[in-house]
Coordinates of C-alpha atoms in Angstrom, one line a residue:
Chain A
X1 CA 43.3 114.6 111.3
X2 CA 42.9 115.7 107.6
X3 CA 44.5 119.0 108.6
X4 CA 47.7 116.6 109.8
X5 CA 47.5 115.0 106.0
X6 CA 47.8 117.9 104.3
X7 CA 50.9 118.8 105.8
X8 CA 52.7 114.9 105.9
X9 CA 51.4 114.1 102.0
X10 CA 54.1 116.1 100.4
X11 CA 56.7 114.3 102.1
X12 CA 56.9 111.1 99.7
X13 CA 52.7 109.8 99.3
X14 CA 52.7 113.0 96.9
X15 CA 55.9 114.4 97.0
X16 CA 56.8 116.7 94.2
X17 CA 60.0 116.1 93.0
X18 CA 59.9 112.3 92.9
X19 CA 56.6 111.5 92.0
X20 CA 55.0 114.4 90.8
X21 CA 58.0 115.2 88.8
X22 CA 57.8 118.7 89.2
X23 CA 60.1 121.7 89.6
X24 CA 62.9 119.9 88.0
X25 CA 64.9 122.4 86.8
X26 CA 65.9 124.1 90.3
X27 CA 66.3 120.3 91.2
X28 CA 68.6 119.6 88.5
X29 CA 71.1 122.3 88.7
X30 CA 71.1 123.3 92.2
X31 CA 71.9 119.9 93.6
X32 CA 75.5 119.9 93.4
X33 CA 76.4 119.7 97.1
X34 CA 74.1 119.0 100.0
X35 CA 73.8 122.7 101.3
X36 CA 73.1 124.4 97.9
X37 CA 70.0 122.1 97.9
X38 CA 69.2 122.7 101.4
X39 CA 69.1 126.5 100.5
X40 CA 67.4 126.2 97.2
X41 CA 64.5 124.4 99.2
X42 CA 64.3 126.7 101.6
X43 CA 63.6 129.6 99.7
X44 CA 61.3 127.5 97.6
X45 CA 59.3 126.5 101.0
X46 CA 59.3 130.1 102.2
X47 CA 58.2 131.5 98.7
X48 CA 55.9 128.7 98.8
X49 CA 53.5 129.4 101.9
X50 CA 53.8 132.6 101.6
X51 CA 52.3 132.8 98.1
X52 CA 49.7 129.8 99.4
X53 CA 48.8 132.0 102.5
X54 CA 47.5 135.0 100.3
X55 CA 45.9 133.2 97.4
X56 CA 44.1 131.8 99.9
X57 CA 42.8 134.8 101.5
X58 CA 42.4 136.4 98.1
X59 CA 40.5 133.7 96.5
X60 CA 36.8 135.4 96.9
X61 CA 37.6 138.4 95.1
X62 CA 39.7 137.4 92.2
X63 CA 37.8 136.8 88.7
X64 CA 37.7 133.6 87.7
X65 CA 39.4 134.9 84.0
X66 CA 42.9 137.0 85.3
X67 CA 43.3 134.4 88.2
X68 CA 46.6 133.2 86.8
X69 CA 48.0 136.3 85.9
X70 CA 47.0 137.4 89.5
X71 CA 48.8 134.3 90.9
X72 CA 51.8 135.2 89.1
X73 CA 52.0 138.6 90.3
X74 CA 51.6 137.3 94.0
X75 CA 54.5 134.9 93.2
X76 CA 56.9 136.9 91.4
X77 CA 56.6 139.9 94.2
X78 CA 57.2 136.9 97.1
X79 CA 60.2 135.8 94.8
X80 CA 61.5 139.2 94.8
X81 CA 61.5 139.8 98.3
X82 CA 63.2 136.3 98.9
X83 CA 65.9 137.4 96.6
X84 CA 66.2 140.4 97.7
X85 CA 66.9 138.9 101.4
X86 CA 69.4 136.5 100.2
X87 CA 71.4 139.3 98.6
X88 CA 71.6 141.0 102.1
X89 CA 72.2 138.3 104.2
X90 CA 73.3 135.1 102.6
X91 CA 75.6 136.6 99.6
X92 CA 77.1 133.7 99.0
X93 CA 74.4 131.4 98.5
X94 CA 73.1 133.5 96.6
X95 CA 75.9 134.1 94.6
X96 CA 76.0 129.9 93.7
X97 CA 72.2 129.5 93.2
X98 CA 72.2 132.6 90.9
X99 CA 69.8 133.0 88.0
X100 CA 67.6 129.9 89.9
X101 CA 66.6 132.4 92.5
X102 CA 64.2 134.7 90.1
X103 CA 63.7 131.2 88.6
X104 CA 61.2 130.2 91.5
X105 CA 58.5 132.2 90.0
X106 CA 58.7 129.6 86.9
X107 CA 58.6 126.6 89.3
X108 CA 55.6 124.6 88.3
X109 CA 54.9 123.3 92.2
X110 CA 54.3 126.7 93.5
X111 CA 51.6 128.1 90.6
X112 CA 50.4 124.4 90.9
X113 CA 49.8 124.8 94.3
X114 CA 48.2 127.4 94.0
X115 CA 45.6 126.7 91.3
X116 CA 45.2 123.1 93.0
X117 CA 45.0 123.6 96.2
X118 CA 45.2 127.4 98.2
X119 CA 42.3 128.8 95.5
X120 CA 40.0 126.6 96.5
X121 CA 40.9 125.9 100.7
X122 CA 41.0 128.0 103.6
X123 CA 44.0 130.0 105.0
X124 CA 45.5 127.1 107.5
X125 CA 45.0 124.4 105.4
X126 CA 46.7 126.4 102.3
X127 CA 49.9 127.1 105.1
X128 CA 49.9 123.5 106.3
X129 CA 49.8 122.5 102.7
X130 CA 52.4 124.9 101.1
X131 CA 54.5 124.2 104.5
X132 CA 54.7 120.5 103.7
X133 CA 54.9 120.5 100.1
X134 CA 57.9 122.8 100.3
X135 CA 59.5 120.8 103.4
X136 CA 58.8 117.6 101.0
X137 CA 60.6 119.3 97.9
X138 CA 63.5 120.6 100.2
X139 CA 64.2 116.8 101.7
X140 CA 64.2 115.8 98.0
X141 CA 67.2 118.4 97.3
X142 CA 68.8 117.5 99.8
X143 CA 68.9 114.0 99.2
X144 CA 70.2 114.6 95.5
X145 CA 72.2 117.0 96.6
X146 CA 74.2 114.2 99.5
X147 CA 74.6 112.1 97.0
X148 CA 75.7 114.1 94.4
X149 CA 78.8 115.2 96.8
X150 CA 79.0 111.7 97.9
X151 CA 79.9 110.7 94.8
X152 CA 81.2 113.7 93.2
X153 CA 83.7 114.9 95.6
X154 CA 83.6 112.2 98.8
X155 CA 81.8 115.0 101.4
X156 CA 78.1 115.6 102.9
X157 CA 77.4 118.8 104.0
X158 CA 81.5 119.4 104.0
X159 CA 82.0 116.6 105.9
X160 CA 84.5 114.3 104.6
X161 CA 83.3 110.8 104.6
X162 CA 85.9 108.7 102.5
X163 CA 89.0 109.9 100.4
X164 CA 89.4 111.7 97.1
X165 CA 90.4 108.3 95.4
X166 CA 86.4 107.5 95.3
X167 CA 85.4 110.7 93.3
X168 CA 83.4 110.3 90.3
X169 CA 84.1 114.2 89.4
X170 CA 81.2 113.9 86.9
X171 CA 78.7 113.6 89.4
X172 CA 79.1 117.0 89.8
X173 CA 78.1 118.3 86.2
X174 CA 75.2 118.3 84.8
X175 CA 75.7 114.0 83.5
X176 CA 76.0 113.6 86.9
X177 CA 72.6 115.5 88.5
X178 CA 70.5 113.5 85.4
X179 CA 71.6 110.0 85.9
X180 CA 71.5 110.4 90.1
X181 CA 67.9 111.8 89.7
X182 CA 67.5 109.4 87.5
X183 CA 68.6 106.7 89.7
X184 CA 66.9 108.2 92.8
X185 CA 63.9 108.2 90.7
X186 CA 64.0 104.5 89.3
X187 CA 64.6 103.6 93.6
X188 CA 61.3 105.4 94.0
X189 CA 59.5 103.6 91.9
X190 CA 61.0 100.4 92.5
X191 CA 60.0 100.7 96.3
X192 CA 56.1 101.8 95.4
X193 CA 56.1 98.5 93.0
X194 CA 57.3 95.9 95.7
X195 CA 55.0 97.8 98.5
X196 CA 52.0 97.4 96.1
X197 CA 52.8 94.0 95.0
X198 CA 53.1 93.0 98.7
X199 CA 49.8 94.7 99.2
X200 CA 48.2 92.5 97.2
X201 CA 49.8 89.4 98.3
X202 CA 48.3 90.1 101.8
X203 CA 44.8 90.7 100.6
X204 CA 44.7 87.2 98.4
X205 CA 45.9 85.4 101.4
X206 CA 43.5 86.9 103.4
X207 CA 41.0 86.2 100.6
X208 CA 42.0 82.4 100.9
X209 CA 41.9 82.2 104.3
X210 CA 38.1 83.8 104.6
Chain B
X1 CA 83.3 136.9 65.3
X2 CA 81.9 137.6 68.6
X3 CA 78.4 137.0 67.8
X4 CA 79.8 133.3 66.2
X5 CA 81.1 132.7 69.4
X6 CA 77.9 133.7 71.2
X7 CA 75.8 131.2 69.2
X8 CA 78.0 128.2 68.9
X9 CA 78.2 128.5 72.7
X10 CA 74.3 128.7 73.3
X11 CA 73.9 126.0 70.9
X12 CA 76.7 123.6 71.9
X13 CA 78.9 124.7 74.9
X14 CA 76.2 125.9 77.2
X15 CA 73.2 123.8 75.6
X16 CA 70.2 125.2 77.9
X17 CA 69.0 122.2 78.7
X18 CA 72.0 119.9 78.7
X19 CA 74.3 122.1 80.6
X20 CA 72.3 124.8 82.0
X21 CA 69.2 123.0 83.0
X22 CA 66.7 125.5 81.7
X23 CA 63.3 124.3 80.2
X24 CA 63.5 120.3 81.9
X25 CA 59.6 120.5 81.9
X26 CA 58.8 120.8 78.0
X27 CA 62.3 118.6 77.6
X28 CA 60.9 115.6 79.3
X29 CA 57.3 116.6 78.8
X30 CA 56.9 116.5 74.9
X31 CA 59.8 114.5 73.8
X32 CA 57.8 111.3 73.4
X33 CA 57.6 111.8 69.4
X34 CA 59.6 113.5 66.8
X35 CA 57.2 115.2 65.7
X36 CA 55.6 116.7 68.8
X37 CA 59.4 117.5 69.6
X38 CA 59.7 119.2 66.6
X39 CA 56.4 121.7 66.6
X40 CA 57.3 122.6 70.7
X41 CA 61.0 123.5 69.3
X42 CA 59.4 125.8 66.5
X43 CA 57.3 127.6 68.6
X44 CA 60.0 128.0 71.6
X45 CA 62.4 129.5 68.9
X46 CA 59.7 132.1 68.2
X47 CA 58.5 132.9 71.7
X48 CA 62.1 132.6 72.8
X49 CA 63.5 135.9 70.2
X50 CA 60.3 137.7 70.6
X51 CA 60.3 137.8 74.2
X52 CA 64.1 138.4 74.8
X53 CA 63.7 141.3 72.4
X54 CA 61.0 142.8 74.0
X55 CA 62.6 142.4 77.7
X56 CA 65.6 143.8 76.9
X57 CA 63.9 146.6 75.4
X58 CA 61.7 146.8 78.4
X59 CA 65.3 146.6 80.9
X60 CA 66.4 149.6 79.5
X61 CA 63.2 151.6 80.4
X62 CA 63.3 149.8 84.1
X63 CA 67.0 150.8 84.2
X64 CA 66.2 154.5 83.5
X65 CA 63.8 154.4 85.9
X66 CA 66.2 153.4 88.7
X67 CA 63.6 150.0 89.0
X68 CA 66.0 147.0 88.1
X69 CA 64.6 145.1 91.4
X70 CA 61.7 144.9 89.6
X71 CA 63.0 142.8 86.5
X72 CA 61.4 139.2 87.5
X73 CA 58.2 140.4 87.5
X74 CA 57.7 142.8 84.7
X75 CA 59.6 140.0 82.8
X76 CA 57.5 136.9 83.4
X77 CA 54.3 139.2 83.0
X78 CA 55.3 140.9 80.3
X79 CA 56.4 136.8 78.8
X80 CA 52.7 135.8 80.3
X81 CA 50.8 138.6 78.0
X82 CA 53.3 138.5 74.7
X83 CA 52.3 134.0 74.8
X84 CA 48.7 134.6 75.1
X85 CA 48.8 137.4 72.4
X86 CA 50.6 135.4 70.3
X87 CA 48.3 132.7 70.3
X88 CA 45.7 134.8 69.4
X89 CA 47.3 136.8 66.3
X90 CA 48.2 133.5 65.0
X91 CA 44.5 131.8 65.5
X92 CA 43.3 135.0 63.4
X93 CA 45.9 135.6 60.8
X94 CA 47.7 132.0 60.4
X95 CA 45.3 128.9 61.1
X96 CA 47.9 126.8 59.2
X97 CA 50.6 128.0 61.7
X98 CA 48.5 127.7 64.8
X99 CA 47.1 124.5 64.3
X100 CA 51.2 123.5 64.0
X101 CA 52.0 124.9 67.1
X102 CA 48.9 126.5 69.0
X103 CA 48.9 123.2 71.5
X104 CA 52.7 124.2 72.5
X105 CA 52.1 127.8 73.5
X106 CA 50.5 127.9 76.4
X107 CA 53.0 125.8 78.0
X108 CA 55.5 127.7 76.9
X109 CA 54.7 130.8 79.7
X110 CA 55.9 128.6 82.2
X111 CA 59.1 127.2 80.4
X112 CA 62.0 128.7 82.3
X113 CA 64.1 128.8 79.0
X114 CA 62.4 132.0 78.0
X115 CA 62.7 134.0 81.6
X116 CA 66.2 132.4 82.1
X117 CA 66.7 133.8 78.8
X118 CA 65.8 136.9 79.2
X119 CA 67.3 137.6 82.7
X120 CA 71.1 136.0 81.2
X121 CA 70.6 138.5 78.7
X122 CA 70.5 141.5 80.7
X123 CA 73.0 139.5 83.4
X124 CA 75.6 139.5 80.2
X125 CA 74.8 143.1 79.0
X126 CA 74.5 141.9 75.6
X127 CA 73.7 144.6 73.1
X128 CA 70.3 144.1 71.1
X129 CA 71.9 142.8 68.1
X130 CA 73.6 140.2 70.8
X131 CA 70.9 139.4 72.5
X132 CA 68.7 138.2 69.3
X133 CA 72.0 136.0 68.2
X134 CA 72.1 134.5 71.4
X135 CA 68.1 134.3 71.5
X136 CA 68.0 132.2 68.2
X137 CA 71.0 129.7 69.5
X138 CA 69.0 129.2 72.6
X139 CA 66.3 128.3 70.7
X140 CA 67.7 125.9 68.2
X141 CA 70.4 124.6 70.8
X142 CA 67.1 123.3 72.9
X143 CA 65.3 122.1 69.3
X144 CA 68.3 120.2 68.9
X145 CA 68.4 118.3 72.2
X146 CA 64.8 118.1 72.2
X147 CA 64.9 116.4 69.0
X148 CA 67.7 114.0 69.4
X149 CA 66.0 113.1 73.0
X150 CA 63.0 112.1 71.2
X151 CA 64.8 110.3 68.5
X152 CA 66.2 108.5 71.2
X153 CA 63.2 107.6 73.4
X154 CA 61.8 106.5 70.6
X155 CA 63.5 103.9 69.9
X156 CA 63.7 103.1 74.3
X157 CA 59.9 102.6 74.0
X158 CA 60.3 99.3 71.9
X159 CA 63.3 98.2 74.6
X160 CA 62.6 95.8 77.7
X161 CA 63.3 98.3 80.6
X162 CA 63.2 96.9 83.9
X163 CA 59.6 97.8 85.3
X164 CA 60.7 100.6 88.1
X165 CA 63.0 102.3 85.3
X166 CA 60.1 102.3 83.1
X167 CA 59.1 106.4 82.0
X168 CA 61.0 108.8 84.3
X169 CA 63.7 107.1 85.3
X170 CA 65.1 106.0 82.2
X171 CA 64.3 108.8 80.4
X172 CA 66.9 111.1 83.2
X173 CA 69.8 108.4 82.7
X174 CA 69.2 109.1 78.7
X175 CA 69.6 112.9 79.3
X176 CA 72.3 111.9 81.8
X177 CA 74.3 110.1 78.6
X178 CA 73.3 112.4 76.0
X179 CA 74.6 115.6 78.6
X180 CA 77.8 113.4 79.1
X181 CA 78.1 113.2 75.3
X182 CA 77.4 117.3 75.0
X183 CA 80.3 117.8 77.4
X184 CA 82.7 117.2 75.5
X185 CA 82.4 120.5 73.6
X186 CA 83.3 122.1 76.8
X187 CA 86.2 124.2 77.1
X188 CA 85.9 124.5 72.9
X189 CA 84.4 128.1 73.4
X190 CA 84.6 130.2 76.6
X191 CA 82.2 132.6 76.9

């Protein structure tokens, strides 16, 4: 059961992007279509588990002093690799997401992770956690990234949905990925506000009642 | 002329955190008070020429060496060390200075302005003398936003925000308006 929790609480009780706020540069500028976003996260989630799966089996031997340095090393060589693969086999992906690719060694959720949560847990429960901390910061992108082509030029994923008169081109730019994060983020908070204050309305009525 | 060009772009055109969304963290972090705004600006101008000299010095001996596919990570190491050693040559030699801007440092290794930095340099093949031009606009172009964000959310704190747009949120749509205003120097300088 707690092994199942680790994997579902990065998917919105502690999901990264929109509550924890982290990572937001890759969130920012990678967003600006639906499948840029999908790929962003993705090779956030793999660099992610994979980098959780050895500082977790490394975490009896390193000093307590160099650990970070140690962590970043792990990181940036899991970073390379990813890039590396995206060169070969997705060139143009990689070509869009650019200088945000090396980038993911700078991206607070994975050293976070790390020091958190895969330095002081076992293997599995490091992979479950990486796995759904990743998948949680990949639906985030995704989401920005729909609505950012929504709006910006009237497609998801390439699909049209409605026709070019509704384009707010600025969605696109950078305005456009701050005020629909933004937004996103002000929906967030709204929902966790009303689900609280309902929350507490049940347990006084339940308080009268008793 | 060119090296004008280079800095009025890093500083205006392609603002890094404005336009290229480089260094978000420390930009929404610390910009609660001018003055905390100002000191992490200071030091991220220093850290920022420092290591993008060092790293380009650094590429040339990886490119010798036929090792470029090792660039990210003798870069952020190489940014890791230089902060913490920095720290500690100013906590001996300047107290004054460290007490100014000691706080900001450490956050700074994991401030993707300086890496980004670093790798666009090599990405442009700027010449040393290019790269430190470029380095310093970087710097002062994020100062600048930094500052005027925090000038801004000051005033937001004393403002009746609606309670779910309270923090975050309204502090995004801010960076949304003050990027819209930034784009209008697009187009002035292409580079």
């Amino acid at each position: 059961m707690s092994e199942l929790r680790n994997f579902t609480k990065g998917f919105v009780k502690e999901n990264p992007t929109f509550v924890q706020a982290l990572g937001m540069c890759p969130t920012l500028a990678t967003t600006t279509s639906a499948v840029n976003g999908l790929g962003m996260g993705l090779a956030t989630l793999s660099v992610l588990t994979l980098s959780n799966i050895v500082v977790s089996l490394i975490r009896k031997f390193v000093p307590e002093k160099i650990r970070i340095p140690i962590y970043i090393v792990v990181i940036a060589s899991f970073v390379t690799i990813v890039d590396l693969v995206m060169h070969a086999f997705t060139y143009q992906l990689w070509r869009t997401l650019g200088l945000f690719i090396p980038l993911i060694v700078v991206n607070c959720i994975i050293l976070g992770r790390a020091e958190a949560f895969a330095s002081k847990n076992g293997v599995f429960a490091s992979f479950l956690d990486g796995l759904g901390m990743g998948l949680g910061f990949t639906a985030s992108l995704v989401l920005l990234g729909s609505v950012r082509e929504l709006l910006g030029s009237g497609t998801i994923f390439g699909l049209p949905v409605w026709g070019k008169a509704f384009n707010v081109f600025a969605m696109i730019l950078p305005p456009g990925a701050y005020i629909a994060l933004g937004m996103l983020a002000g929906l967030f908070s709204f929902i966790g506000i009303k689900r609280r204050e309902r929350q507490k309305a049940k347990s006084a009525s339940e308080k009268v009642k008793a | 002329m060119r090296l004008f060009l280079i800095f009025l772009s890093a500083v205006l055109v392609n603002n890094f955190v404005l336009a290229r969304f480089l260094g978000i963290c420390p930009f929404l972090g610390v910009s609660k008070r001018l003055s905390t705004a100002t000191g992490m600006g200071m030091a991220v101008i220093f850290v920022m020429t420092l290591a993008s000299v060092i790293t380009w010095l650094l590429n040339l001996l990886l490119v010798a060496l036929n090792l470029e596919f090792l660039t990210t990570i003798v870069f952020i190491l190489i940014i890791a060390t230089l902060v913490q050693f920095v720290e500690l040559f100013m906590k001996k030699n300047s107290p004054a200075l460290y007490e100014a801007l000691g706080i900001y440092l450490p956050l700074i290794t994991t401030n993707c302005a300086i890496l980004g930095l670093a790798l666009l340099n090599v990405l442009n093949g700027y010449s040393l003398l290019e790269t430190v031009v470029h380095s310093v606009a970087a710097g002062v172009g994020f100062t600048m936003a930094l500052v005027i964000f925090a000038g801004i959310r000051e005033r937001l704190e004393l403002v009746d925000v609606p309670e779910s747009f309270k923090g975050l949120a309204s502090a995004l749509v801010t960076a949304g308006l003050l990027s819209l205003a930034f784009m209008g120097f697009q187009g002035m300088v292409k580079f």
